[in-house]
Amino acid sequence: MNKIEHIGIAVKDLESANQLYEKLLGIGHYKEEEVASEGVKTSFFKVGSNKVELLESLDENGPIAKFIKKKGEGVHHIAFAVDDIAAEMKRLANEGFTLLNESPKKGADNKLVAFVHPKSCNGVLIELCQEAPPQPTPKGK
Ligand code: ZN
């Protein structure tokens, strides 16, 4: 894995969280994006070579809503940048980690993503992300 790509933070209200993080970081977000497949609305801040991703649930039964109900707002996941997500998933599966996805899927911010179960990682949800190819994602590889 290359570096921490971003830290995902679950928030109840993206609008007010945006304002708070803008104040905290002294910069505005560079992007807001809905990820329908995850039922979330996201907002990204660039902090040096890393990012902060704020996540608000679009669906009261979505994973972010469930997380907040259980644990309250806060750090939801840590994402690591990888060069070859499929190879990394295979490596981790062989090491005995439980993956939440069978194959990489399209995430926010033009990334291919996959998640490692928090039970495998001392209670921390880990995201792997790889910059998606500029062309439509090749399928069935
Ligand atoms: Zn993320």
PDB file of C-alpha atoms and ligand atoms in Angstrom:
ATOM      1  CA  MET A   1       0.000   0.000   0.000  1.00  0.00           C
ATOM      2  CA  ASN A   2       1.263   3.457  -0.839  1.00  0.00           C
ATOM      3  CA  LYS A   3      -0.098   5.993   1.600  1.00  0.00           C
ATOM      4  CA  ILE A   4      -3.191   7.055   3.455  1.00  0.00           C
ATOM      5  CA  GLU A   5      -5.315   8.400   0.633  1.00  0.00           C
ATOM      6  CA  HIS A   6      -8.083   9.770   2.801  1.00  0.00           C
ATOM      7  CA  ILE A   7      -9.880   9.483   6.101  1.00  0.00           C
ATOM      8  CA  GLY A   8     -13.636   9.033   5.933  1.00  0.00           C
ATOM      9  CA  ILE A   9     -15.761  10.770   8.556  1.00  0.00           C
ATOM     10  CA  ALA A  10     -19.437   9.996   9.061  1.00  0.00           C
ATOM     11  CA  VAL A  11     -21.524  13.126   9.592  1.00  0.00           C
ATOM     12  CA  LYS A  12     -25.231  13.728  10.148  1.00  0.00           C
ATOM     13  CA  ASP A  13     -25.408  16.889   8.122  1.00  0.00           C
ATOM     14  CA  LEU A  14     -22.986  17.482   5.269  1.00  0.00           C
ATOM     15  CA  GLU A  15     -23.856  21.151   4.938  1.00  0.00           C
ATOM     16  CA  SER A  16     -22.880  22.075   8.491  1.00  0.00           C
ATOM     17  CA  ALA A  17     -19.939  19.635   8.515  1.00  0.00           C
ATOM     18  CA  ASN A  18     -18.622  21.337   5.372  1.00  0.00           C
ATOM     19  CA  GLN A  19     -18.648  24.675   7.122  1.00  0.00           C
ATOM     20  CA  LEU A  20     -16.962  23.246  10.195  1.00  0.00           C
ATOM     21  CA  TYR A  21     -14.168  21.523   8.261  1.00  0.00           C
ATOM     22  CA  GLU A  22     -13.692  24.576   6.103  1.00  0.00           C
ATOM     23  CA  LYS A  23     -13.035  26.522   9.288  1.00  0.00           C
ATOM     24  CA  LEU A  24     -10.881  23.780  10.783  1.00  0.00           C
ATOM     25  CA  LEU A  25      -8.676  23.240   7.747  1.00  0.00           C
ATOM     26  CA  GLY A  26      -8.690  26.785   6.435  1.00  0.00           C
ATOM     27  CA  ILE A  27      -9.652  25.589   2.948  1.00  0.00           C
ATOM     28  CA  GLY A  28     -12.842  24.862   1.096  1.00  0.00           C
ATOM     29  CA  HIS A  29     -13.799  21.435  -0.174  1.00  0.00           C
ATOM     30  CA  TYR A  30     -12.869  20.742  -3.777  1.00  0.00           C
ATOM     31  CA  LYS A  31     -15.675  18.399  -4.608  1.00  0.00           C
ATOM     32  CA  GLU A  32     -19.067  17.162  -3.554  1.00  0.00           C
ATOM     33  CA  GLU A  33     -20.346  13.928  -4.992  1.00  0.00           C
ATOM     34  CA  GLU A  34     -23.221  11.511  -4.545  1.00  0.00           C
ATOM     35  CA  VAL A  35     -22.354   7.834  -4.657  1.00  0.00           C
ATOM     36  CA  ALA A  36     -25.661   6.149  -5.317  1.00  0.00           C
ATOM     37  CA  SER A  37     -24.280   2.626  -4.916  1.00  0.00           C
ATOM     38  CA  GLU A  38     -23.259   3.478  -1.337  1.00  0.00           C
ATOM     39  CA  GLY A  39     -26.251   5.654  -0.528  1.00  0.00           C
ATOM     40  CA  VAL A  40     -24.015   8.559   0.467  1.00  0.00           C
ATOM     41  CA  LYS A  41     -23.261  12.136  -0.341  1.00  0.00           C
ATOM     42  CA  THR A  42     -19.580  12.953   0.044  1.00  0.00           C
ATOM     43  CA  SER A  43     -17.448  16.033   0.318  1.00  0.00           C
ATOM     44  CA  PHE A  44     -13.677  16.059  -0.177  1.00  0.00           C
ATOM     45  CA  PHE A  45     -11.015  18.317   1.296  1.00  0.00           C
ATOM     46  CA  LYS A  46      -7.396  18.192   0.244  1.00  0.00           C
ATOM     47  CA  VAL A  47      -4.910  18.399   3.096  1.00  0.00           C
ATOM     48  CA  GLY A  48      -1.398  18.212   1.696  1.00  0.00           C
ATOM     49  CA  SER A  49      -1.185  14.914  -0.178  1.00  0.00           C
ATOM     50  CA  ASN A  50      -4.036  13.414   1.823  1.00  0.00           C
ATOM     51  CA  LYS A  51      -7.760  14.013   1.877  1.00  0.00           C
ATOM     52  CA  VAL A  52     -10.641  14.141   4.255  1.00  0.00           C
ATOM     53  CA  GLU A  53     -13.913  12.653   3.034  1.00  0.00           C
ATOM     54  CA  LEU A  54     -17.097  13.671   4.803  1.00  0.00           C
ATOM     55  CA  LEU A  55     -19.966  11.233   4.361  1.00  0.00           C
ATOM     56  CA  GLU A  56     -23.652  11.876   4.894  1.00  0.00           C
ATOM     57  CA  SER A  57     -26.190   9.134   4.403  1.00  0.00           C
ATOM     58  CA  LEU A  58     -28.843   9.581   1.718  1.00  0.00           C
ATOM     59  CA  ASP A  59     -30.732   6.611   3.055  1.00  0.00           C
ATOM     60  CA  GLU A  60     -31.767   6.151   6.673  1.00  0.00           C
ATOM     61  CA  ASN A  61     -30.943   2.451   6.413  1.00  0.00           C
ATOM     62  CA  GLY A  62     -27.646   2.917   4.586  1.00  0.00           C
ATOM     63  CA  PRO A  63     -24.294   1.935   6.076  1.00  0.00           C
ATOM     64  CA  ILE A  64     -23.423   5.476   7.183  1.00  0.00           C
ATOM     65  CA  ALA A  65     -26.786   5.978   8.874  1.00  0.00           C
ATOM     66  CA  LYS A  66     -26.378   2.655  10.665  1.00  0.00           C
ATOM     67  CA  PHE A  67     -22.858   3.564  11.731  1.00  0.00           C
ATOM     68  CA  ILE A  68     -24.010   6.885  13.223  1.00  0.00           C
ATOM     69  CA  LYS A  69     -26.925   5.220  14.985  1.00  0.00           C
ATOM     70  CA  LYS A  70     -24.550   2.738  16.579  1.00  0.00           C
ATOM     71  CA  LYS A  71     -21.463   4.823  17.284  1.00  0.00           C
ATOM     72  CA  GLY A  72     -22.370   8.429  16.633  1.00  0.00           C
ATOM     73  CA  GLU A  73     -20.584  10.714  14.224  1.00  0.00           C
ATOM     74  CA  GLY A  74     -16.871  10.199  13.802  1.00  0.00           C
ATOM     75  CA  VAL A  75     -14.089   8.468  11.916  1.00  0.00           C
ATOM     76  CA  HIS A  76     -15.687   5.839   9.715  1.00  0.00           C
ATOM     77  CA  HIS A  77     -12.821   4.439   7.666  1.00  0.00           C
ATOM     78  CA  ILE A  78      -9.209   4.891   6.641  1.00  0.00           C
ATOM     79  CA  ALA A  79      -8.414   4.564   2.951  1.00  0.00           C
ATOM     80  CA  PHE A  80      -5.077   3.436   1.572  1.00  0.00           C
ATOM     81  CA  ALA A  81      -3.970   4.084  -1.980  1.00  0.00           C
ATOM     82  CA  VAL A  82      -2.878   1.002  -3.894  1.00  0.00           C
ATOM     83  CA  ASP A  83      -1.534   0.535  -7.411  1.00  0.00           C
ATOM     84  CA  ASP A  84      -3.316  -2.708  -8.196  1.00  0.00           C
ATOM     85  CA  ILE A  85      -6.455  -3.158  -6.162  1.00  0.00           C
ATOM     86  CA  ALA A  86      -7.251  -6.646  -7.462  1.00  0.00           C
ATOM     87  CA  ALA A  87      -3.787  -7.910  -6.532  1.00  0.00           C
ATOM     88  CA  GLU A  88      -3.994  -6.259  -3.119  1.00  0.00           C
ATOM     89  CA  MET A  89      -7.402  -7.822  -2.436  1.00  0.00           C
ATOM     90  CA  LYS A  90      -6.024 -11.218  -3.327  1.00  0.00           C
ATOM     91  CA  ARG A  91      -2.991 -10.711  -1.108  1.00  0.00           C
ATOM     92  CA  LEU A  92      -5.133  -9.688   1.879  1.00  0.00           C
ATOM     93  CA  ALA A  93      -7.571 -12.565   1.373  1.00  0.00           C
ATOM     94  CA  ASN A  94      -4.601 -14.937   1.376  1.00  0.00           C
ATOM     95  CA  GLU A  95      -3.404 -13.334   4.605  1.00  0.00           C
ATOM     96  CA  GLY A  96      -6.746 -14.161   6.187  1.00  0.00           C
ATOM     97  CA  PHE A  97      -8.423 -10.747   6.094  1.00  0.00           C
ATOM     98  CA  THR A  98     -12.165 -10.628   5.493  1.00  0.00           C
ATOM     99  CA  LEU A  99     -13.015  -8.498   2.490  1.00  0.00           C
ATOM    100  CA  LEU A 100     -16.432  -6.900   2.166  1.00  0.00           C
ATOM    101  CA  ASN A 101     -16.332  -6.931  -1.627  1.00  0.00           C
ATOM    102  CA  GLU A 102     -15.639  -9.743  -4.029  1.00  0.00           C
ATOM    103  CA  SER A 103     -14.403  -7.377  -6.688  1.00  0.00           C
ATOM    104  CA  PRO A 104     -13.476  -3.688  -6.795  1.00  0.00           C
ATOM    105  CA  LYS A 105     -16.351  -1.295  -7.293  1.00  0.00           C
ATOM    106  CA  LYS A 106     -16.672   2.291  -8.392  1.00  0.00           C
ATOM    107  CA  GLY A 107     -16.337   4.664  -5.439  1.00  0.00           C
ATOM    108  CA  ALA A 108     -16.301   8.427  -5.043  1.00  0.00           C
ATOM    109  CA  ASP A 109     -13.658  10.684  -6.566  1.00  0.00           C
ATOM    110  CA  ASN A 110     -12.931   8.474  -9.582  1.00  0.00           C
ATOM    111  CA  LYS A 111     -11.634   5.550  -7.568  1.00  0.00           C
ATOM    112  CA  LEU A 112     -11.982   1.812  -7.647  1.00  0.00           C
ATOM    113  CA  VAL A 113     -12.555   0.739  -4.065  1.00  0.00           C
ATOM    114  CA  ALA A 114     -12.888  -2.307  -1.854  1.00  0.00           C
ATOM    115  CA  PHE A 115     -13.308  -2.630   1.895  1.00  0.00           C
ATOM    116  CA  VAL A 116     -11.748  -4.831   4.542  1.00  0.00           C
ATOM    117  CA  HIS A 117     -14.029  -5.831   7.415  1.00  0.00           C
ATOM    118  CA  PRO A 118     -13.366  -3.937  10.669  1.00  0.00           C
ATOM    119  CA  LYS A 119     -13.333  -7.268  12.525  1.00  0.00           C
ATOM    120  CA  SER A 120     -10.176  -8.101  10.595  1.00  0.00           C
ATOM    121  CA  CYS A 121      -8.503  -4.812  11.515  1.00  0.00           C
ATOM    122  CA  ASN A 122      -8.950  -4.105  15.211  1.00  0.00           C
ATOM    123  CA  GLY A 123     -12.280  -2.421  14.689  1.00  0.00           C
ATOM    124  CA  VAL A 124     -11.206  -0.129  11.861  1.00  0.00           C
ATOM    125  CA  LEU A 125     -12.913  -0.263   8.498  1.00  0.00           C
ATOM    126  CA  ILE A 126     -10.168  -0.175   5.861  1.00  0.00           C
ATOM    127  CA  GLU A 127     -10.730   0.991   2.314  1.00  0.00           C
ATOM    128  CA  LEU A 128      -8.397   0.190  -0.560  1.00  0.00           C
ATOM    129  CA  CYS A 129      -8.526   2.603  -3.430  1.00  0.00           C
ATOM    130  CA  GLN A 130      -6.968   2.781  -6.823  1.00  0.00           C
ATOM    131  CA  GLU A 131      -7.238   5.641  -9.282  1.00  0.00           C
ATOM    132  CA  ALA A 132      -9.818   4.473 -11.833  1.00  0.00           C
ATOM    133  CA  PRO A 133      -8.710   4.320 -15.455  1.00  0.00           C
ATOM    134  CA  PRO A 134      -9.935   7.329 -17.463  1.00  0.00           C
ATOM    135  CA  GLN A 135     -11.818   5.071 -19.868  1.00  0.00           C
ATOM    136  CA  PRO A 136     -14.958   3.164 -18.841  1.00  0.00           C
ATOM    137  CA  THR A 137     -13.977   0.554 -16.279  1.00  0.00           C
ATOM    138  CA  PRO A 138     -13.061  -2.739 -17.936  1.00  0.00           C
ATOM    139  CA  LYS A 139     -15.353  -5.480 -16.712  1.00  0.00           C
ATOM    140  CA  GLY A 140     -14.851  -9.153 -16.111  1.00  0.00           C
ATOM    141  CA  LYS A 141     -11.120  -9.111 -15.772  1.00  0.00           C
TER     142      LYS A 141
HETATM  143 ZN    ZN B   1     -13.558   6.582   1.490  1.00  0.00          ZN
END
